[in-house]
CSV table of C-alpha atoms in Angstrom, one decimal:
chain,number,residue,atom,x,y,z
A,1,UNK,CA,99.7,89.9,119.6
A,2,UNK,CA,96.1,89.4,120.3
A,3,UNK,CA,94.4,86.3,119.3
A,4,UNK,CA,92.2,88.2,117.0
A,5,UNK,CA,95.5,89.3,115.2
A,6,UNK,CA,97.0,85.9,115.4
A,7,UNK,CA,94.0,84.1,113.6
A,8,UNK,CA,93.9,87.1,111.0
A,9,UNK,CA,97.6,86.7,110.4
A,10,UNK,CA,97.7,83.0,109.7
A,11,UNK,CA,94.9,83.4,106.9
A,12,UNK,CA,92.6,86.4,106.9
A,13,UNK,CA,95.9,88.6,105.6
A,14,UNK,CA,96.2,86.7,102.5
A,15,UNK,CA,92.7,86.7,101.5
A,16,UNK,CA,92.6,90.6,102.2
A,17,UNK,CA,95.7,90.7,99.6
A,18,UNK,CA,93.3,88.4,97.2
A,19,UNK,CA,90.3,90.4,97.7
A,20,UNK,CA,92.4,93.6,96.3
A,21,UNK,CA,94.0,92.4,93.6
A,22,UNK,CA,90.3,90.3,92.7
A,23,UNK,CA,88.8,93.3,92.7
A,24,UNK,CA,91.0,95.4,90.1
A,25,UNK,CA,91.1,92.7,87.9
A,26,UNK,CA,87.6,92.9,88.2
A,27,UNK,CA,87.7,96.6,86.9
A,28,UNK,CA,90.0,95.6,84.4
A,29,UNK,CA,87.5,93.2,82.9
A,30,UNK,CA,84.6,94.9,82.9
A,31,UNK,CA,86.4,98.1,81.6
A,32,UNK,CA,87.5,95.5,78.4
A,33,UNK,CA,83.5,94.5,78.3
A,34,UNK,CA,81.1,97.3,79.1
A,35,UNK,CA,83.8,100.2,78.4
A,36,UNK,CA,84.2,103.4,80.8
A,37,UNK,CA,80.7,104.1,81.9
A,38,UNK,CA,80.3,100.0,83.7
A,39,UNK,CA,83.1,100.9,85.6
A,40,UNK,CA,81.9,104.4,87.6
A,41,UNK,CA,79.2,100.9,88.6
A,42,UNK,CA,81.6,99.0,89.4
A,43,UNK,CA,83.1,101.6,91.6
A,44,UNK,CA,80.1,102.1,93.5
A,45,UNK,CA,79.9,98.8,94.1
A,46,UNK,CA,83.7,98.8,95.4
A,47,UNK,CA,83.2,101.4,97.6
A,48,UNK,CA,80.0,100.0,99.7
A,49,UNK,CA,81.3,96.2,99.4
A,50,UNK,CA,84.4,97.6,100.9
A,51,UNK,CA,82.5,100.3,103.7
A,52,UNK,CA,80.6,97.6,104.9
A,53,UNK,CA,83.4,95.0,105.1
A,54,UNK,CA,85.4,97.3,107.4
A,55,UNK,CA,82.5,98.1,109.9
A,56,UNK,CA,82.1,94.0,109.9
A,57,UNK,CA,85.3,93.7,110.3
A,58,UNK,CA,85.5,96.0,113.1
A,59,UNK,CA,82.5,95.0,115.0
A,60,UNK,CA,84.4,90.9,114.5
A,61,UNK,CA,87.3,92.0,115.9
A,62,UNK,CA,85.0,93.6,119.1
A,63,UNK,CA,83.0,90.6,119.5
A,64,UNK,CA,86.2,88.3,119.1
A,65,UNK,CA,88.3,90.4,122.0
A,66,UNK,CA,85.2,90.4,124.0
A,67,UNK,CA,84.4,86.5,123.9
A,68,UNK,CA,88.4,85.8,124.5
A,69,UNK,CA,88.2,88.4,127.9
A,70,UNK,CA,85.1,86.6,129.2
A,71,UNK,CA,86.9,82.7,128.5
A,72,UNK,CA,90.1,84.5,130.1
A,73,UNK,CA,88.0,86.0,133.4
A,74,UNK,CA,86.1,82.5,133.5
A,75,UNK,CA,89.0,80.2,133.1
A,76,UNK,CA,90.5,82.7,136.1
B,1,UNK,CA,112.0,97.7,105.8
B,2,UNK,CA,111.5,97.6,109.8
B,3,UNK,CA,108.5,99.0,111.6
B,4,UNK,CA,110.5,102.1,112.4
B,5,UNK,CA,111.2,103.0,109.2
B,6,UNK,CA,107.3,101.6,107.6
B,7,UNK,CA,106.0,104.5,110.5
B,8,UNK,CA,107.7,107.2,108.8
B,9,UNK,CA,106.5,106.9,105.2
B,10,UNK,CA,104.5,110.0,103.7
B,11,UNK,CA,101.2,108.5,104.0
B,12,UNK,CA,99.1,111.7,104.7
B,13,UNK,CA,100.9,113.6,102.5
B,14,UNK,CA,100.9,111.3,99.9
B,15,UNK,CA,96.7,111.4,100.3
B,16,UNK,CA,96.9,115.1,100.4
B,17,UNK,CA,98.3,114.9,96.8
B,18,UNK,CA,96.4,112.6,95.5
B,19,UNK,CA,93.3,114.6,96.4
B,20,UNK,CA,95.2,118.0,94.5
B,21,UNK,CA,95.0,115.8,91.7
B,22,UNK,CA,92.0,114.2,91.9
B,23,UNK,CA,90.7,118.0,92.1
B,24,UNK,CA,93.1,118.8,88.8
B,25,UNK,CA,91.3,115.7,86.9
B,26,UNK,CA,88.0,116.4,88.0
B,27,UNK,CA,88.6,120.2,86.3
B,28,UNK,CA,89.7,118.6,83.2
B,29,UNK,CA,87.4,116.4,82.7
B,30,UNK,CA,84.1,117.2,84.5
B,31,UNK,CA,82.0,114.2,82.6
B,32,UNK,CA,84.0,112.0,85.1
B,33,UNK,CA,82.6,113.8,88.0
B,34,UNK,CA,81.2,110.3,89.6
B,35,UNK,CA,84.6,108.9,89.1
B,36,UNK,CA,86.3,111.8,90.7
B,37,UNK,CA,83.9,112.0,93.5
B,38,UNK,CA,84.2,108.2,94.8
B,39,UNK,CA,87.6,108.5,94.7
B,40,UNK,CA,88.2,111.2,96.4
B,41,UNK,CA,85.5,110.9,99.2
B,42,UNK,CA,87.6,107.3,99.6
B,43,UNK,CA,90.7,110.0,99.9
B,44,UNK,CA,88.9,111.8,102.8
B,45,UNK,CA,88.0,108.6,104.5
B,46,UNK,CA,91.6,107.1,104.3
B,47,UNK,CA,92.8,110.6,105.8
B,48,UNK,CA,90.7,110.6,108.5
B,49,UNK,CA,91.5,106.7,109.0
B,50,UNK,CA,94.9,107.4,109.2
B,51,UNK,CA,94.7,110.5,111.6
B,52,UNK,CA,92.9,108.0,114.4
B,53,UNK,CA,95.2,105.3,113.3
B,54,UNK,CA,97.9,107.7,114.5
B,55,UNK,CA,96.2,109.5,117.5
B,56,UNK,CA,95.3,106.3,119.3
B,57,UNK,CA,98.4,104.1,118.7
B,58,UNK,CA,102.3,104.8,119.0
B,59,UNK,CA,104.4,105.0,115.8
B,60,UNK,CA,106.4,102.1,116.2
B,61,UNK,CA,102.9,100.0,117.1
B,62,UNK,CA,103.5,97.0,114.4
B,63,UNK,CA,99.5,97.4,113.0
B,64,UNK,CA,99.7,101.2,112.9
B,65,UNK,CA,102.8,100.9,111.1
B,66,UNK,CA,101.4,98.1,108.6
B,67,UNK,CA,98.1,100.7,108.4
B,68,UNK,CA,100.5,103.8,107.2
B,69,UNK,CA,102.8,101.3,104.8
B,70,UNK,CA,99.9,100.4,103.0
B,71,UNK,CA,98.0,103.7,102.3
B,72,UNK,CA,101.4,105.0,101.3
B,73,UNK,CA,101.7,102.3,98.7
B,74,UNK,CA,97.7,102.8,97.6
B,75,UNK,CA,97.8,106.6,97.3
B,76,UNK,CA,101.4,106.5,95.6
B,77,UNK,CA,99.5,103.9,93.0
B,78,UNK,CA,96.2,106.6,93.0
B,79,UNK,CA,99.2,109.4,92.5
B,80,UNK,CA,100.8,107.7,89.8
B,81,UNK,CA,97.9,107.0,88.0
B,82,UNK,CA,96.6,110.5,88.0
B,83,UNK,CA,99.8,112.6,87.3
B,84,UNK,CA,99.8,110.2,84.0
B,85,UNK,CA,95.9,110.9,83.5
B,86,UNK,CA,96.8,114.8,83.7
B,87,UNK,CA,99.6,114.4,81.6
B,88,UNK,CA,97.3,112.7,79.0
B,89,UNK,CA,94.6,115.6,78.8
B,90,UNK,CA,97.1,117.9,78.7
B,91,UNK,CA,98.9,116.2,75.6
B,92,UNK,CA,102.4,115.7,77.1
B,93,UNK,CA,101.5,111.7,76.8
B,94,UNK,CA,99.2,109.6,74.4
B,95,UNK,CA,95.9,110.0,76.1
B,96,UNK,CA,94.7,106.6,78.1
B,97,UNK,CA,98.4,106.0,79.3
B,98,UNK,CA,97.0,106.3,82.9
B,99,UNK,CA,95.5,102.7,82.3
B,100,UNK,CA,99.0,101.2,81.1
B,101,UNK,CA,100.5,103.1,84.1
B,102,UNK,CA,98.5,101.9,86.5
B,103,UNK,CA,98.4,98.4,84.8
B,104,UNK,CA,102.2,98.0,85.2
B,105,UNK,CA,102.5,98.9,88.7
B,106,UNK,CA,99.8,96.7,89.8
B,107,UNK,CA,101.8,93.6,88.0
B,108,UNK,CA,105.0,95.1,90.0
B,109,UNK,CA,102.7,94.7,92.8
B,110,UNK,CA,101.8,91.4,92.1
B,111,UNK,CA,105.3,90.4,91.6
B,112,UNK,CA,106.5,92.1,95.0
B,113,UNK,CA,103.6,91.0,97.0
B,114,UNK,CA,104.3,87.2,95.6
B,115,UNK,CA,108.2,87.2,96.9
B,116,UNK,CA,106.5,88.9,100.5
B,117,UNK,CA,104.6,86.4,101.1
B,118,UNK,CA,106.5,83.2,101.8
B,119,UNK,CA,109.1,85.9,103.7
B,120,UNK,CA,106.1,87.2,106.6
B,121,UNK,CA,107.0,85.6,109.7
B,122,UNK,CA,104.0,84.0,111.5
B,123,UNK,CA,103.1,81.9,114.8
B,124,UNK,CA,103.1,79.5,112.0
B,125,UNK,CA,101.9,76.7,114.7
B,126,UNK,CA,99.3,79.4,115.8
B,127,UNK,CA,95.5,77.3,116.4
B,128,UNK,CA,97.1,74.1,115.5
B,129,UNK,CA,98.2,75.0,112.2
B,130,UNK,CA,100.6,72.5,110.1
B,131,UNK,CA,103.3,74.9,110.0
B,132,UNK,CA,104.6,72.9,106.8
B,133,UNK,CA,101.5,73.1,105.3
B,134,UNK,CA,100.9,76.6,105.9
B,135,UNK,CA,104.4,77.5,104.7
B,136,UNK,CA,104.2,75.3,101.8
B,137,UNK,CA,100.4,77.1,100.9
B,138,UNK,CA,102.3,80.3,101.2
B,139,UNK,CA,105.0,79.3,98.9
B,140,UNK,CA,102.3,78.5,95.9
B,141,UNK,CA,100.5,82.0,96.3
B,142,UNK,CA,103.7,83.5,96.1
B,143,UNK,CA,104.9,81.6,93.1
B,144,UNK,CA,101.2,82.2,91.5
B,145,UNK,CA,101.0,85.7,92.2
B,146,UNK,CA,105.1,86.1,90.7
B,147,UNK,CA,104.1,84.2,87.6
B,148,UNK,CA,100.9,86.2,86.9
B,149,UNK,CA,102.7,89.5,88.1
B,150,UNK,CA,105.9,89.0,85.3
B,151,UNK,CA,103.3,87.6,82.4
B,152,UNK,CA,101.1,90.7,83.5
B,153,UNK,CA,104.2,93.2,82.9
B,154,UNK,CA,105.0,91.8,79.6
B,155,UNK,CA,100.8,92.3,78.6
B,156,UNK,CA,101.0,96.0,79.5
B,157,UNK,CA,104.1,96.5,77.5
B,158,UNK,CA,103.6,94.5,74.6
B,159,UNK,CA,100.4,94.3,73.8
B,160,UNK,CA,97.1,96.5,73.5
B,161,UNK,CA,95.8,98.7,75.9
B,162,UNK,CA,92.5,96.1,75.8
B,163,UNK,CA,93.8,93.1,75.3
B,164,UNK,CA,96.0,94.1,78.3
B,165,UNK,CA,93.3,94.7,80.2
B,166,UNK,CA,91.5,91.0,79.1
B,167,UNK,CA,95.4,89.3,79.5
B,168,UNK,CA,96.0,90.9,82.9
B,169,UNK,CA,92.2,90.6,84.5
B,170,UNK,CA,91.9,86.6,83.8
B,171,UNK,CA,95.8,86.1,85.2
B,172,UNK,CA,95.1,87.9,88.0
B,173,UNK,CA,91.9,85.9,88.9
B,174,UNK,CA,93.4,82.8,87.8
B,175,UNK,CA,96.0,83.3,90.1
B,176,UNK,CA,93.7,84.5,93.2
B,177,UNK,CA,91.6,81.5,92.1
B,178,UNK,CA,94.0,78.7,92.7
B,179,UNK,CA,95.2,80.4,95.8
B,180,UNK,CA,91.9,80.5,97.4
B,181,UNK,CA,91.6,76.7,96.7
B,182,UNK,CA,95.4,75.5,97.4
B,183,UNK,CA,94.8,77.6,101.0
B,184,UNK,CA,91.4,75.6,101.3
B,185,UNK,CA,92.7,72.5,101.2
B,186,UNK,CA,95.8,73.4,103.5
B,187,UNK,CA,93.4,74.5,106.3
B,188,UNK,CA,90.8,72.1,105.4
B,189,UNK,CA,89.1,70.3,108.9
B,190,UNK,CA,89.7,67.2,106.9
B,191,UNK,CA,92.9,67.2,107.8
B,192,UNK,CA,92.2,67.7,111.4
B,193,UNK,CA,93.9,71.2,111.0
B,194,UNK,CA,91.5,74.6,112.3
B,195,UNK,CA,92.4,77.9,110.6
């Protein structure tokens, strides 16, 4: 287990669980508000919130591994 | 469920479906077209996902296996919802039962993720965390998520398709709500503890 994976395990997994349930209650409420049409918005808004969360988190999880290999070679 | 058997779960398959009947939907009722677009363009993106999940890592690899459990569970939740949405325009159900449908499972959800968590097995003293603490912040999302998961169930049952919606969207972020904050003050630096 990397220590990217370690640190995402011990709390980064349970916010990810969080931020999916958050975000179809989310629809829920603004499908009792607004009605049908605000939720195609808030769909949109899902799918870029969510594109560009995964590129962060892949580019983290890079930059993480990367800084950890250079301590490692240093410490060495 | 071990990693072995997580690994061999449907996934792709499951996607490919859900796209079939994103297509059926999107032919019965073009006025969604946006709707049915996103979604399935998310479809195509999980697929492809999934096919460089599986081409760079080994079936039995613990994350590719976690990967392929969970966009089983998601499309089976899209696949549910739209066979009942079909079923709806076609008359066979009341029309609008997809949103009960999809309201139920994601309270069975709730419920199931809520007895998972306080079960995951972590390096619980993993960057100097309190491992009582974290266990004990990992018991009180699981209890909040069970409670709002089982008053959730009985909302999409017993009440309203609306109020359901209104019931089940402020337990749900009640419940995400008080998580966020009990974890906060677990991992808090002012008890000299780093997350």
């Amino acid at each position: 287990m990397s220590e990217f994976e370690i640190q995402f395990a011990t709390r980064g997994g349970l916010y990810l669980i969080i931020h999916a349930i958050a975000w179809v209650c989310v629809i829920f409420l603004v499908d009792f508000l607004w009605g049908d049409t605000a939720v195609q918005y808030v769909l949109i808004a899902f799918v870029i919130v969510n594109s560009i969360l995964a590129v962060w988190f892949s580019k983290a999880r890079k930059r993480y591994e990367a800084l950890q290999n250079q301590a490692s070679s240093t410490s060495n | 469920m071990n990693d072995r058997l997580i690994s061999k779960l449907p996934a792709a398959t499951t996607i490919f479906i859900a796209i079939i009947l994103l297509g059926y939907n999107w032919y019965l009722t073009p006025e969604r077209a946006l709707v049915w677009g996103l979604v399935m363009a998310g479809m195509f993106a999980a697929l492809i996902g999934l096919t460089i999940v599986r081409a760079r890592t080994s079936p039995e690899n613990a994350t590719a296996s976690t990967i392929n459990a969970s966009m089983f569970a998601g499309a089976l939740i899209i696949v549910a919802s739209l066979s009942a949405a079909a079923a709806g325009a076609n008359g066979i159900v009341s029309p609008g039962i997809e949103k009960r449908v999809v309201g139920i499972i994601m309270s069975v959800l709730l419920i199931v993720t809520g007895n998972y968590l306080p079960k995951i097995v972590r390096p619980l003293d993993a960057h100097n965390c309190d491992p009582a603490k974290t266990k004990a912040a990992e018991r009180f999302a699981g209890w909040c998520f069970v409670v709002a998961g089982i008053l959730g169930l009985f909302a999409w049952v017993l009440l309203d398709t609306d109020y359901a919606k209104l019931t089940f969207a402020i337990l749900g972020l009640g419940a995400c709500g008080l998580v966020v904050l009990r974890w906060q003050g677990a991992f808090s630096k002012r008890n000299g503890v780093q997350s």
